[in-house]
Short mmCIF file of C-alpha atoms and ligand atoms in Angstrom, two decimals:
data_model
loop_
_atom_site.label_atom_id
_atom_site.label_comp_id
_atom_site.label_asym_id
_atom_site.label_seq_id
_atom_site.Cartn_x
_atom_site.Cartn_y
_atom_site.Cartn_z
CA VAL A 2 8.77 10.15 14.93
CA GLU A 3 11.12 7.44 14.30
CA VAL A 4 13.07 7.24 11.11
CA HIS A 5 14.43 3.97 10.15
CA LEU A 6 15.04 4.54 6.63
CA GLY A 7 17.45 7.00 6.64
CA ARG A 8 17.72 9.17 3.08
CA ASP A 9 21.31 6.93 1.92
CA GLU A 10 19.43 3.88 2.44
CA VAL A 11 16.67 4.81 0.45
CA VAL A 12 18.54 5.95 -2.82
CA GLN A 13 20.72 3.25 -2.34
CA ALA A 14 17.89 0.39 -2.43
CA LEU A 15 16.30 2.73 -5.45
CA ARG A 16 19.63 2.44 -7.17
CA ASP A 17 19.21 -1.46 -6.39
CA ASP A 18 16.08 -1.66 -7.58
CA ALA A 19 16.46 0.55 -10.64
CA ARG A 20 19.51 -1.42 -11.84
CA ALA A 21 17.81 -4.89 -11.52
CA GLY A 22 14.45 -3.72 -12.67
CA LEU A 23 15.36 -1.76 -15.61
CA THR A 24 17.63 -3.76 -17.19
CA ALA A 25 15.29 -6.84 -16.90
CA SER A 26 12.86 -8.24 -19.45
CA PRO A 27 10.17 -7.17 -19.11
CA ARG A 28 11.40 -4.13 -17.18
CA TRP A 29 10.05 -3.32 -13.53
CA MET A 30 9.93 -1.54 -10.79
CA ARG A 31 8.52 -1.86 -7.23
CA PRO A 32 5.20 0.02 -6.41
CA LYS A 33 6.52 1.85 -3.00
CA TRP A 34 8.71 3.99 -5.34
CA LEU A 35 5.21 5.63 -6.67
CA TYR A 36 5.36 7.46 -3.31
CA ASP A 37 7.26 10.38 -2.76
CA GLU A 38 5.62 13.52 -1.45
CA ARG A 39 4.07 13.97 -4.76
CA GLY A 40 3.13 10.42 -5.34
CA SER A 41 1.56 10.29 -1.75
CA GLU A 42 -0.64 13.73 -2.78
CA LEU A 43 -1.28 12.00 -5.97
CA PHE A 44 -2.67 8.65 -4.18
CA ASP A 45 -4.77 11.21 -1.78
CA ARG A 46 -6.47 12.74 -4.88
CA ILE A 47 -7.21 9.33 -6.50
CA THR A 48 -8.96 8.40 -3.48
CA ARG A 49 -11.81 11.22 -4.25
CA LEU A 50 -12.17 10.16 -7.85
CA PRO A 51 -15.82 8.84 -8.67
CA GLU A 52 -13.98 5.87 -10.56
CA TYR A 53 -11.98 5.05 -7.72
CA TYR A 54 -14.49 3.17 -5.68
CA PRO A 55 -11.91 1.13 -3.04
CA THR A 56 -11.66 4.02 -0.71
CA ARG A 57 -15.00 5.34 -0.27
CA THR A 58 -16.33 1.72 0.04
CA GLU A 59 -13.90 0.42 2.67
CA ARG A 60 -14.60 3.67 4.72
CA ALA A 61 -18.40 2.81 4.55
CA ILE A 62 -17.71 -0.71 5.92
CA LEU A 63 -15.89 0.71 8.52
CA LEU A 64 -18.32 3.57 9.47
CA GLU A 65 -20.85 0.57 9.81
CA ARG A 66 -18.58 -1.96 11.68
CA ALA A 67 -16.39 0.19 13.76
CA GLY A 68 -18.05 -0.65 16.76
CA GLU A 69 -18.16 -4.08 16.10
CA ILE A 70 -14.61 -4.23 15.38
CA VAL A 71 -13.76 -2.29 19.11
CA ARG A 72 -15.97 -4.79 21.04
CA LEU A 73 -14.34 -8.21 19.24
CA THR A 74 -10.84 -6.73 19.79
CA GLY A 75 -11.17 -4.46 23.30
CA ALA A 76 -7.80 -3.07 21.74
CA ASP A 77 -5.89 -0.33 23.50
CA THR A 78 -3.45 0.62 20.67
CA LEU A 79 -3.88 0.72 17.07
CA VAL A 80 -0.94 -0.39 14.55
CA GLU A 81 -1.21 1.21 11.36
CA LEU A 82 0.71 -0.26 8.20
CA GLY A 83 1.22 1.85 4.82
CA SER A 84 -0.76 4.26 6.64
CA GLY A 85 -0.41 6.95 4.39
CA THR A 86 -2.87 9.91 5.39
CA SER A 87 -4.52 7.60 7.92
CA GLU A 88 -7.69 9.47 7.16
CA LYS A 89 -9.99 6.61 7.17
CA THR A 90 -8.44 4.95 10.22
CA ARG A 91 -9.93 7.98 12.42
CA ILE A 92 -13.07 6.01 12.34
CA LEU A 93 -11.45 3.49 14.14
CA LEU A 94 -9.71 5.51 16.39
CA GLU A 95 -12.75 7.63 17.28
CA ALA A 96 -14.49 4.32 18.08
CA LEU A 97 -12.09 3.03 20.01
CA ASP A 98 -11.62 6.44 22.18
CA ALA A 99 -15.54 6.62 22.33
CA ALA A 100 -15.28 3.20 24.20
CA GLY A 101 -12.60 4.95 26.51
CA LEU A 102 -10.22 2.14 25.02
CA LEU A 103 -7.41 4.11 22.94
CA ARG A 104 -4.23 4.78 24.63
CA ARG A 105 -1.94 4.64 21.49
CA PHE A 106 -1.35 5.04 17.74
CA GLU A 107 1.77 3.53 15.65
CA ALA A 108 1.45 4.29 12.16
CA LEU A 109 4.37 2.84 9.65
CA ASP A 110 4.89 4.43 6.19
CA VAL A 111 7.72 4.71 3.63
CA SER A 112 6.12 8.36 2.84
CA GLU A 113 8.01 10.71 5.61
CA GLN A 114 6.14 13.89 4.96
CA THR A 115 2.86 12.31 4.66
CA LEU A 116 3.39 10.10 7.85
CA ARG A 117 4.62 12.91 9.95
CA ASP A 118 1.47 15.15 8.88
CA ALA A 119 -1.09 12.20 9.52
CA ALA A 120 0.61 11.76 12.87
CA PHE A 121 0.58 15.23 14.45
CA ALA A 122 -3.07 15.68 12.83
CA ILE A 123 -4.09 12.22 14.86
CA LEU A 124 -2.57 13.56 17.75
CA ALA A 125 -4.18 17.19 17.32
CA SER A 126 -7.51 15.29 17.38
CA HIS A 127 -6.55 13.01 20.56
CA PRO A 128 -4.32 15.34 22.75
CA GLY A 129 -4.50 12.38 25.18
CA ILE A 130 -2.61 9.47 23.46
CA THR A 131 0.58 8.44 22.63
CA VAL A 132 1.62 8.79 18.58
CA ARG A 133 4.37 6.73 17.27
CA ALA A 134 5.26 7.47 13.64
CA VAL A 135 7.76 4.82 12.03
CA VAL A 136 9.22 5.67 8.78
CA GLY A 137 9.93 2.36 7.40
CA ASP A 138 9.38 -0.63 5.25
CA PHE A 139 6.84 -2.70 6.05
CA GLU A 140 8.38 -5.71 4.09
CA ARG A 141 11.35 -5.22 6.56
CA HIS A 142 10.64 -3.33 9.98
CA LEU A 143 7.26 -5.18 11.41
CA PRO A 144 9.75 -6.13 14.32
CA LEU A 145 9.88 -2.51 15.20
CA LEU A 146 6.06 -2.64 15.90
CA ALA A 147 5.70 -5.51 18.43
CA GLY A 148 5.19 -5.03 22.13
CA HIS A 149 2.60 -2.50 23.62
CA GLY A 150 -0.89 -3.43 25.14
CA VAL A 151 -3.93 -5.05 23.64
CA ARG A 152 -2.92 -4.36 19.76
CA LEU A 153 -5.13 -3.97 16.13
CA VAL A 154 -3.12 -3.96 13.40
CA VAL A 155 -4.50 -2.41 10.64
CA PHE A 156 -3.62 -2.99 6.77
CA LEU A 157 -6.20 -0.57 4.88
CA GLY A 158 -6.60 0.18 1.28
CA GLY A 159 -6.09 -3.21 -0.42
CA THR A 160 -2.40 -2.31 -0.41
CA ILE A 161 -1.61 -5.66 0.16
CA GLY A 162 -2.78 -6.53 -3.36
CA ASN A 163 0.33 -4.13 -4.39
CA LEU A 164 2.42 -7.15 -3.41
CA LEU A 165 3.46 -10.30 -5.30
CA PRO A 166 1.51 -13.54 -3.73
CA ASP A 167 5.44 -14.69 -2.16
CA GLU A 168 5.52 -11.37 -1.07
CA ARG A 169 1.98 -11.28 0.71
CA ALA A 170 2.81 -14.59 2.24
CA LEU A 171 6.10 -13.22 4.21
CA LEU A 172 3.89 -10.00 5.17
CA LEU A 173 1.28 -11.88 6.46
CA ARG A 174 3.93 -14.21 8.54
CA GLY A 175 5.51 -10.98 9.68
CA VAL A 176 2.25 -9.67 10.58
CA ARG A 177 1.53 -12.58 12.98
CA GLN A 178 5.20 -12.60 14.34
CA ILE A 179 4.08 -9.44 15.93
CA LEU A 180 0.93 -10.26 17.36
CA GLY A 181 0.29 -11.17 20.87
CA ALA A 182 -2.37 -13.80 21.73
CA ARG A 183 -4.86 -10.91 22.55
CA ASP A 184 -3.78 -8.77 19.70
CA ALA A 185 -6.02 -8.93 16.17
CA PHE A 186 -5.20 -7.91 12.33
CA LEU A 187 -7.85 -5.95 10.50
CA LEU A 188 -6.91 -6.39 6.47
CA GLY A 189 -8.59 -4.64 3.66
CA VAL A 190 -8.63 -5.89 0.32
CA ASP A 191 -10.48 -5.29 -2.50
CA LEU A 192 -12.77 -7.97 -4.32
CA VAL A 193 -12.88 -9.82 -7.68
CA LYS A 194 -15.60 -7.84 -9.67
CA ASP A 195 -16.59 -6.93 -13.51
CA PRO A 196 -13.14 -5.73 -14.87
CA ALA A 197 -15.09 -2.67 -16.57
CA GLU A 198 -15.46 -1.30 -12.70
CA ILE A 199 -11.67 -1.98 -12.14
CA ASP A 200 -10.65 -0.62 -15.40
CA ALA A 201 -12.55 2.71 -14.78
CA ALA A 202 -10.44 2.76 -11.28
CA TYR A 203 -7.14 2.77 -12.89
CA ASN A 204 -7.89 4.75 -16.01
CA ASP A 205 -9.79 7.91 -14.59
CA SER A 206 -10.79 10.60 -17.01
CA GLN A 207 -9.13 13.14 -14.95
CA GLY A 208 -5.60 11.46 -15.60
CA LEU A 209 -4.77 11.48 -12.00
CA THR A 210 -3.70 7.79 -12.10
CA ALA A 211 -1.42 8.55 -15.35
CA GLU A 212 0.06 11.29 -13.43
CA PHE A 213 0.55 9.27 -10.49
CA ASN A 214 2.40 6.04 -12.54
CA LEU A 215 4.25 8.82 -14.39
CA ASN A 216 5.53 10.64 -11.27
CA LEU A 217 8.00 7.62 -10.78
CA LEU A 218 9.75 8.56 -14.08
CA LEU A 219 10.19 12.00 -12.27
CA ILE A 220 11.39 10.39 -9.18
CA LEU A 221 14.33 8.42 -11.27
CA ASN A 222 14.88 11.67 -12.89
CA ARG A 223 15.67 13.53 -9.59
CA GLU A 224 16.98 10.94 -7.41
CA LEU A 225 19.06 9.07 -9.96
CA GLY A 226 19.62 11.36 -12.47
CA ALA A 227 17.84 9.89 -15.32
CA ASP A 228 16.46 11.68 -18.18
CA PHE A 229 13.26 10.01 -18.96
CA ASP A 230 11.04 12.47 -21.41
CA LEU A 231 7.59 11.93 -19.81
CA ALA A 232 6.10 12.80 -22.98
CA GLY A 233 7.45 9.85 -24.38
CA PHE A 234 6.11 7.33 -21.82
CA GLU A 235 1.98 6.27 -21.76
CA HIS A 236 -0.08 5.34 -18.71
CA ARG A 237 -1.34 1.54 -19.35
CA GLU A 238 -3.36 -0.31 -17.24
CA VAL A 239 -4.59 -3.86 -18.23
CA TYR A 240 -6.71 -5.99 -15.67
CA ASP A 241 -5.14 -9.73 -16.05
CA THR A 242 -8.26 -11.91 -15.33
CA VAL A 243 -5.94 -15.03 -15.04
CA HIS A 244 -4.30 -13.59 -11.86
CA GLU A 245 -7.01 -11.15 -11.38
CA TRP A 246 -4.67 -8.49 -10.79
CA VAL A 247 -4.42 -5.10 -12.35
CA GLU A 248 -1.25 -4.26 -14.12
CA LEU A 249 0.10 -0.70 -14.38
CA SER A 250 2.93 0.25 -16.69
CA LEU A 251 4.86 3.14 -18.57
CA VAL A 252 4.63 2.40 -22.25
CA SER A 253 7.30 3.86 -24.43
CA ARG A 254 5.46 5.57 -27.48
CA ARG A 255 8.50 5.43 -29.43
CA GLU A 256 12.30 3.86 -29.96
CA GLN A 257 14.15 6.21 -27.45
CA HIS A 258 17.29 5.97 -25.47
CA VAL A 259 17.34 6.95 -21.77
CA ARG A 260 20.36 7.15 -19.67
CA VAL A 261 20.83 6.89 -15.68
CA ALA A 262 23.56 8.93 -15.09
CA ALA A 263 23.69 7.97 -11.16
CA LEU A 264 24.16 4.05 -12.62
CA ASP A 265 26.05 4.99 -15.57
CA LEU A 266 23.18 2.67 -17.09
CA GLU A 267 22.23 3.40 -21.06
CA LEU A 268 18.77 1.95 -21.94
CA ASP A 269 17.28 1.34 -25.43
CA PHE A 270 13.42 1.62 -25.45
CA ALA A 271 11.54 -0.30 -28.20
CA ALA A 272 8.19 1.47 -29.31
CA GLY A 273 5.71 -0.21 -27.12
CA GLU A 274 8.09 -1.29 -24.60
CA ALA A 275 6.80 -1.25 -20.97
CA ILE A 276 8.22 -0.52 -17.31
CA TYR A 277 5.64 -2.58 -15.24
CA THR A 278 5.21 -0.63 -12.29
CA GLU A 279 2.43 -1.90 -10.20
CA ILE A 280 0.14 -4.89 -9.77
CA SER A 281 -2.97 -4.60 -7.86
CA ALA A 282 -4.66 -7.74 -7.25
CA ARG A 283 -8.51 -8.43 -6.50
CA PHE A 284 -9.53 -11.13 -4.00
CA ARG A 285 -12.07 -13.98 -3.26
CA PRO A 286 -13.26 -14.39 -0.07
CA GLN A 287 -11.85 -18.24 0.33
CA GLY A 288 -8.57 -16.85 -0.78
CA ILE A 289 -8.32 -14.11 1.66
CA THR A 290 -8.89 -16.88 4.62
CA ALA A 291 -6.61 -19.30 2.94
CA GLU A 292 -3.57 -16.60 2.86
CA LEU A 293 -3.98 -15.66 6.34
CA ALA A 294 -4.46 -19.27 7.65
CA ALA A 295 -1.07 -20.26 5.76
CA ALA A 296 0.14 -17.43 7.92
CA GLY A 297 -0.81 -18.75 11.32
CA LEU A 298 -4.05 -16.24 11.43
CA ARG A 299 -8.11 -17.36 11.56
CA VAL A 300 -10.56 -15.25 10.70
CA VAL A 301 -12.93 -14.04 13.15
CA GLN A 302 -15.08 -12.05 10.92
CA MET A 303 -15.61 -10.67 7.29
CA TRP A 304 -17.18 -7.77 6.58
CA THR A 305 -18.50 -6.35 3.07
CA ASP A 306 -20.22 -3.68 1.69
CA SER A 307 -23.60 -4.18 0.28
CA GLY A 308 -22.35 -4.29 -3.36
CA GLY A 309 -19.68 -7.13 -2.53
CA ALA A 310 -16.93 -4.70 -3.50
CA PHE A 311 -14.84 -4.59 -0.80
CA ALA A 312 -13.67 -6.72 1.97
CA LEU A 313 -12.61 -6.07 5.74
CA THR A 314 -11.41 -9.27 7.50
CA LEU A 315 -10.50 -9.19 11.26
CA ALA A 316 -7.93 -12.33 11.84
CA VAL A 317 -6.23 -13.46 15.20
CA PRO A 318 -3.46 -15.81 15.98
CA ASP A 319 -4.18 -19.17 15.44
CA ASP A 320 -3.29 -20.67 18.57
CA LEU A 321 -2.70 -23.96 16.56
CA SER A 322 -0.35 -22.65 14.00
CA PRO A 323 3.41 -23.24 14.26
CA GLY A 324 4.27 -19.79 13.80
CA SER A 325 3.05 -18.87 17.31
CA ALA A 326 4.90 -16.24 19.23
N1 LIG B 2 -3.78 3.17 4.12
C1 LIG B 2 -3.90 4.22 3.12
C2 LIG B 2 -2.76 4.62 2.03
C3 LIG B 2 -2.84 3.19 1.04
S1 LIG B 2 -1.78 4.19 -0.22
C4 LIG B 2 -5.52 4.11 2.64
O1 LIG B 2 -5.87 3.04 2.95
O2 LIG B 2 -5.99 5.07 1.67
C5 LIG B 2 -0.47 2.99 -0.13
C6 LIG B 2 0.50 3.19 1.43
O3 LIG B 2 1.62 2.70 1.33
C7 LIG B 2 1.13 4.70 0.98
O4 LIG B 2 1.34 5.89 1.92
C8 LIG B 2 2.50 4.19 0.69
O5 LIG B 2 3.83 5.17 1.06
C9 LIG B 2 2.80 3.08 1.74
N2 LIG B 2 3.43 2.13 1.13
C10 LIG B 2 3.96 1.31 0.03
N3 LIG B 2 4.74 0.65 -0.09
C11 LIG B 2 5.47 0.68 1.50
C12 LIG B 2 6.25 -0.36 2.25
N4 LIG B 2 7.01 -0.96 1.66
N5 LIG B 2 6.68 -0.02 3.23
C13 LIG B 2 5.78 0.95 4.09
N6 LIG B 2 4.75 1.80 3.32
C14 LIG B 2 4.79 1.59 2.09
C1 LIG B 3 -2.45 1.65 -2.32
N1 LIG B 3 -2.84 0.76 -3.40
C2 LIG B 3 -4.13 -0.27 -2.46
C3 LIG B 3 -3.59 1.51 -4.69
C4 LIG B 3 -4.27 0.45 -5.55
O1 LIG B 3 -5.42 0.69 -5.73
O2 LIG B 3 -3.81 -0.60 -5.93
C5 LIG B 3 -2.76 2.17 -5.34
C6 LIG B 3 -3.09 2.76 -6.62
N2 LIG B 3 -2.55 2.61 -7.90
C7 LIG B 3 -3.40 3.38 -8.86
N3 LIG B 3 -3.95 3.94 -8.10
C8 LIG B 3 -4.31 3.44 -6.96
#
């Protein structure tokens, strides 16, 4: 386990973001701040909700295609970005192991305890391999994942959709830079579909997504001495059909004053005023191919489920690209 994000550094980054985002108009926070230990646990529960189709759909594709992915990549090292519990990743680990290839697993996540638990659990079920858990930010620490074997880098769950288009482009270029000529990249993204299905996935009947979203305020209260009243804010989800992304926000139920002690910041919220907390983009196959190509990655194969809800794309470094390592 390597910690590349020390506690002080994390708190400083949170302070910087909170100062910039909470005083902006409209107000915003980055989605990575949703994942303290409780946030990771809430997300894990969301993945089991009947309305939240992405996880089970991606799992179904992985179960169907793992053998093909193993044959196409021949990887001995699996590297996972934003790994969380790595639950679906086990399907790939098992397929690589069954083929006698698997030697190493590396996972990168900002959520330290969840990452540790996942890494130890995987080591317990694959005692013969090396497991490296890197506590870090995939927007900053990808170079730490360079080197070692024939690698398959995976970024699952549609987490890339939580980044803005410019941030996505940077991340994909970063991935390209850590890939050697024999390495490959497997990307999971959710596809454009009936907005009603998307709305349901982010407005579940048990209110878990609302809890996940509101947890941000608990984090700000705990880490920055803020005094957000959770009952004063409401979870809101809007599917923006122009950008083809979900926008999650926390909307002030009334006019209210919030103090953020650690920043010596006084915030006045109007009734109905929002803090934007997360976007979650849907994709189209041509868009995925184009974004990968712009980063110097060539699509080898794209798989979807029978309902066309979710896509897994396998890409490799494009020799013709100027970004070649
Ligand atoms: N891959 C898992 C988890 C998805 S939840 C799945 O498919 O179900 C998103 C994960 O990304 C969380 O574990 C969160 O902690 C992590 N994450 C979010 N922003 C991150 C960042 N900037 N750097 C590293 N990890 C990040
Ligand atoms: C991690 N990520 C892909 C999830 C998503 O669907 O965008 C996070 C999430 N937010 C609300 N529900 C789930």
